[in-house]
Coordinates of N, CA and C in Angstrom, one line a residue:
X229 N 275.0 21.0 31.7 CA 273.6 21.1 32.0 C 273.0 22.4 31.5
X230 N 273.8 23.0 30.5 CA 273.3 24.5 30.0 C 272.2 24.1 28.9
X231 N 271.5 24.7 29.3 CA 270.3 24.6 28.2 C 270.9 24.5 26.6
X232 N 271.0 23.7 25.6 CA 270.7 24.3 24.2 C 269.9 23.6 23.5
X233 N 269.7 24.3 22.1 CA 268.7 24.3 20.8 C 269.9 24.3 19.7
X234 N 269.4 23.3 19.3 CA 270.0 22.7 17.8 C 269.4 22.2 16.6
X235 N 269.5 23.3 15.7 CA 268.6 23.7 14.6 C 269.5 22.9 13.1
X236 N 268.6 21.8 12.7 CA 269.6 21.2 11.8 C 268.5 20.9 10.7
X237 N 269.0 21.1 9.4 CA 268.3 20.8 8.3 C 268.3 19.2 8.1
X238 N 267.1 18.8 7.8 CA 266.7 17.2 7.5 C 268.2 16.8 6.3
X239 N 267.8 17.6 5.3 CA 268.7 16.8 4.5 C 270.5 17.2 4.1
X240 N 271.0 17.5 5.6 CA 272.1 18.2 4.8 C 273.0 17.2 4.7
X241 N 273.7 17.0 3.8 CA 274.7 16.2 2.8 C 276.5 16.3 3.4
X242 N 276.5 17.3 4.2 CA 277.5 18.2 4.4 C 277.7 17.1 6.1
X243 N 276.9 17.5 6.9 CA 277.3 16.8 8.0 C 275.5 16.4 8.0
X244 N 275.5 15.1 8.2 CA 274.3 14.2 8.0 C 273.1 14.3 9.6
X245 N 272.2 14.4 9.8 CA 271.1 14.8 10.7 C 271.5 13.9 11.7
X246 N 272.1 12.2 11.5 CA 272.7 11.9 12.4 C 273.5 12.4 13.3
X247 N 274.6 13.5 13.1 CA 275.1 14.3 14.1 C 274.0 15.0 14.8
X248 N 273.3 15.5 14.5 CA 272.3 16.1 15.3 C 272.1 15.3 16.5
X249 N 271.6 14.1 16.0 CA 270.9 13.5 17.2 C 272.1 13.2 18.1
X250 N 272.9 12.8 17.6 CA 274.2 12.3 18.4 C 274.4 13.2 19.5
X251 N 274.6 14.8 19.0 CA 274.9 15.5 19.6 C 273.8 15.5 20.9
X252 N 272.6 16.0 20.3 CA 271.3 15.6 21.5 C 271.1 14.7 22.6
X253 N 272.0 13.7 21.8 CA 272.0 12.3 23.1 C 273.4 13.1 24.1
X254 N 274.0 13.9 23.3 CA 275.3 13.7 24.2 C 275.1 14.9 25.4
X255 N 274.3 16.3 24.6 CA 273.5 17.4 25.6 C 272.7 16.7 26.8
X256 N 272.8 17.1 27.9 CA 271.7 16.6 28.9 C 270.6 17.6 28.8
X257 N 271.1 18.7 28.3 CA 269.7 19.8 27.9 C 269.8 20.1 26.3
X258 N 269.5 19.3 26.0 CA 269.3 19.6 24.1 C 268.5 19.3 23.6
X259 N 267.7 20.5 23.1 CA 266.2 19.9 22.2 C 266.5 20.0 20.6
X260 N 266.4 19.2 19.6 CA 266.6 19.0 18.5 C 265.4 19.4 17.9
X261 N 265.7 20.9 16.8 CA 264.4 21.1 16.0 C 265.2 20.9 14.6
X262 N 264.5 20.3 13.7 CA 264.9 20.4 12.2 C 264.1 21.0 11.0
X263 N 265.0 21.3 10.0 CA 263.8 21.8 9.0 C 263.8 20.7 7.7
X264 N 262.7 20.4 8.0 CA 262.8 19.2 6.8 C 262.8 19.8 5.3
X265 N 263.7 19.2 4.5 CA 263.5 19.3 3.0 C 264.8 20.6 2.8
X266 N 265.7 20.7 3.7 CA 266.4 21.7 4.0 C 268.5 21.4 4.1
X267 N 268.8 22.2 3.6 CA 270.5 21.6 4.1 C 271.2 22.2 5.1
X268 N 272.5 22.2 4.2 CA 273.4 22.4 5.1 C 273.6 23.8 5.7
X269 N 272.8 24.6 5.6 CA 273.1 26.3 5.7 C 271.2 26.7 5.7
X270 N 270.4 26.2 6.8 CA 269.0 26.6 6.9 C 269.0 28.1 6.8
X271 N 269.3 28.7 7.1 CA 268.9 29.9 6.9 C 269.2 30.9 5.6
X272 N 270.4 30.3 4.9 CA 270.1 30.7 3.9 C 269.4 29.9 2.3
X273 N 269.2 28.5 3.1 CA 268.6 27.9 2.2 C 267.4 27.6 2.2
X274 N 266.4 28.0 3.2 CA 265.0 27.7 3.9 C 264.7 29.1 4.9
X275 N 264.7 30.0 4.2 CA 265.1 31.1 5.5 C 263.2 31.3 6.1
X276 N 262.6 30.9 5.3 CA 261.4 31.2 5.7 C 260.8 29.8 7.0
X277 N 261.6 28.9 6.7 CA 261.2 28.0 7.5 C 262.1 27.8 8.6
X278 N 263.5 28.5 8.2 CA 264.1 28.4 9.3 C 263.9 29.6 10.3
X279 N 263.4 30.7 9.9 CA 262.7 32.0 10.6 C 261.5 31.1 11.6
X280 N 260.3 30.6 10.7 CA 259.4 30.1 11.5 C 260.2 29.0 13.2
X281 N 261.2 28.3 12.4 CA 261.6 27.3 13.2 C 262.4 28.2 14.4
X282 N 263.1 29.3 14.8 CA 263.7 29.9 15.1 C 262.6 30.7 16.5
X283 N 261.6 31.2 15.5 CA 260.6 31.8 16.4 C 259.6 30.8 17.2
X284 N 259.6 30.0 16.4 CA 258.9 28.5 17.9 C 259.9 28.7 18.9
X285 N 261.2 28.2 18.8 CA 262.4 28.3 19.6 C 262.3 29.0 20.5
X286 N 262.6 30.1 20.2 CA 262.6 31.6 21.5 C 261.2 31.7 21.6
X287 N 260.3 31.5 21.4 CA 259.1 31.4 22.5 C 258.7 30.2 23.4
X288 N 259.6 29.3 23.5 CA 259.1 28.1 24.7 C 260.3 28.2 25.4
X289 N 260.0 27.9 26.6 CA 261.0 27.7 27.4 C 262.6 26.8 27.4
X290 N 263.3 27.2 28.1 CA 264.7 26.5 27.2 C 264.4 24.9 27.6
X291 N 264.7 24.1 27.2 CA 265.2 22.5 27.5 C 265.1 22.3 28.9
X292 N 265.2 20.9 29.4 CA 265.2 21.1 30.9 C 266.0 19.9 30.9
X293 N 267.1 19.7 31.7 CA 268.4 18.9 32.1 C 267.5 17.2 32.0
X294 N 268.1 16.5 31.6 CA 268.2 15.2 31.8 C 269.4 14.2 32.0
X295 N 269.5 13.5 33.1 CA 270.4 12.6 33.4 C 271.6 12.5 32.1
X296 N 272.7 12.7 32.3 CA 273.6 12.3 31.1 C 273.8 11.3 31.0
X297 N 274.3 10.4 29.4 CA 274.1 9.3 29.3 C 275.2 9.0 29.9
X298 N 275.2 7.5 30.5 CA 276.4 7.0 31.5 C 277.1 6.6 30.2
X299 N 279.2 6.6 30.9 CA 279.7 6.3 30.1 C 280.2 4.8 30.4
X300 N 280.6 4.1 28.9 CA 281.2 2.9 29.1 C 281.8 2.3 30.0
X301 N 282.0 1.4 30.8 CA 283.2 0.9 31.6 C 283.8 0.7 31.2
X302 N 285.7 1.2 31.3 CA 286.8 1.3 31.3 C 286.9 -0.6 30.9
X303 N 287.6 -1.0 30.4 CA 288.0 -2.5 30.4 C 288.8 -2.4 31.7
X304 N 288.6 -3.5 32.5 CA 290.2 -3.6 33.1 C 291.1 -4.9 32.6
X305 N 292.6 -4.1 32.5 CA 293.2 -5.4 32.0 C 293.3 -6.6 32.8
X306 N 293.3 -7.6 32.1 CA 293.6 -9.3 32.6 C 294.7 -8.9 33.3
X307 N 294.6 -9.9 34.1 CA 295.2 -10.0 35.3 C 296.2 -11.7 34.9
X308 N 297.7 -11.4 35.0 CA 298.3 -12.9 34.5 C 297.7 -13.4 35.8
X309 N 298.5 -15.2 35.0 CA 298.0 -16.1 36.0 C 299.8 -16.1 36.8
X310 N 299.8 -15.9 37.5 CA 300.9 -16.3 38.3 C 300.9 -17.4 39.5
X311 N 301.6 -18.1 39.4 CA 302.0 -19.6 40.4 C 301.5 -18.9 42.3

């Protein structure tokens, strides 16, 4: 339930923006910001937008907890048929 911020470039090639989200669904407190048009290393590849994106960040308040997603139910194994 710890607050985080996860700063992911729209197009990185390297690990795909889908982890981002993934990870966000998997945070109960994760806000996903991205820099679009940006890769795998924002700040040294977009540093002016990842500055801007960085300083939105630390000026709003951190995330606020949401319900974790429930997990799967376990299968239970079949049960033989016995006489």
């Amino acid at each position: 339930k710890t607050p985080a911020e996860i700063l992911w470039g729209e197009s990185d090639k390297l690990i795909p923006l889908e982890y981002a989200r993934r990870m966000q669904a998997e945070l109960p407190a994760a806000r996903l910001t991205t820099i679009p048009r940006c890769g795998h290393i924002p700040g040294r590849e977009c540093p002016i937008a990842f500055q801007a994106a960085l300083e939105k960040i630390l000026s709003q308040p951190p995330p606020e907890s949401r319900p974790a997603p429930e997990a799967p139910a376990a299968k239970q194994p079949a049960k033989p048929n016995l006489p």
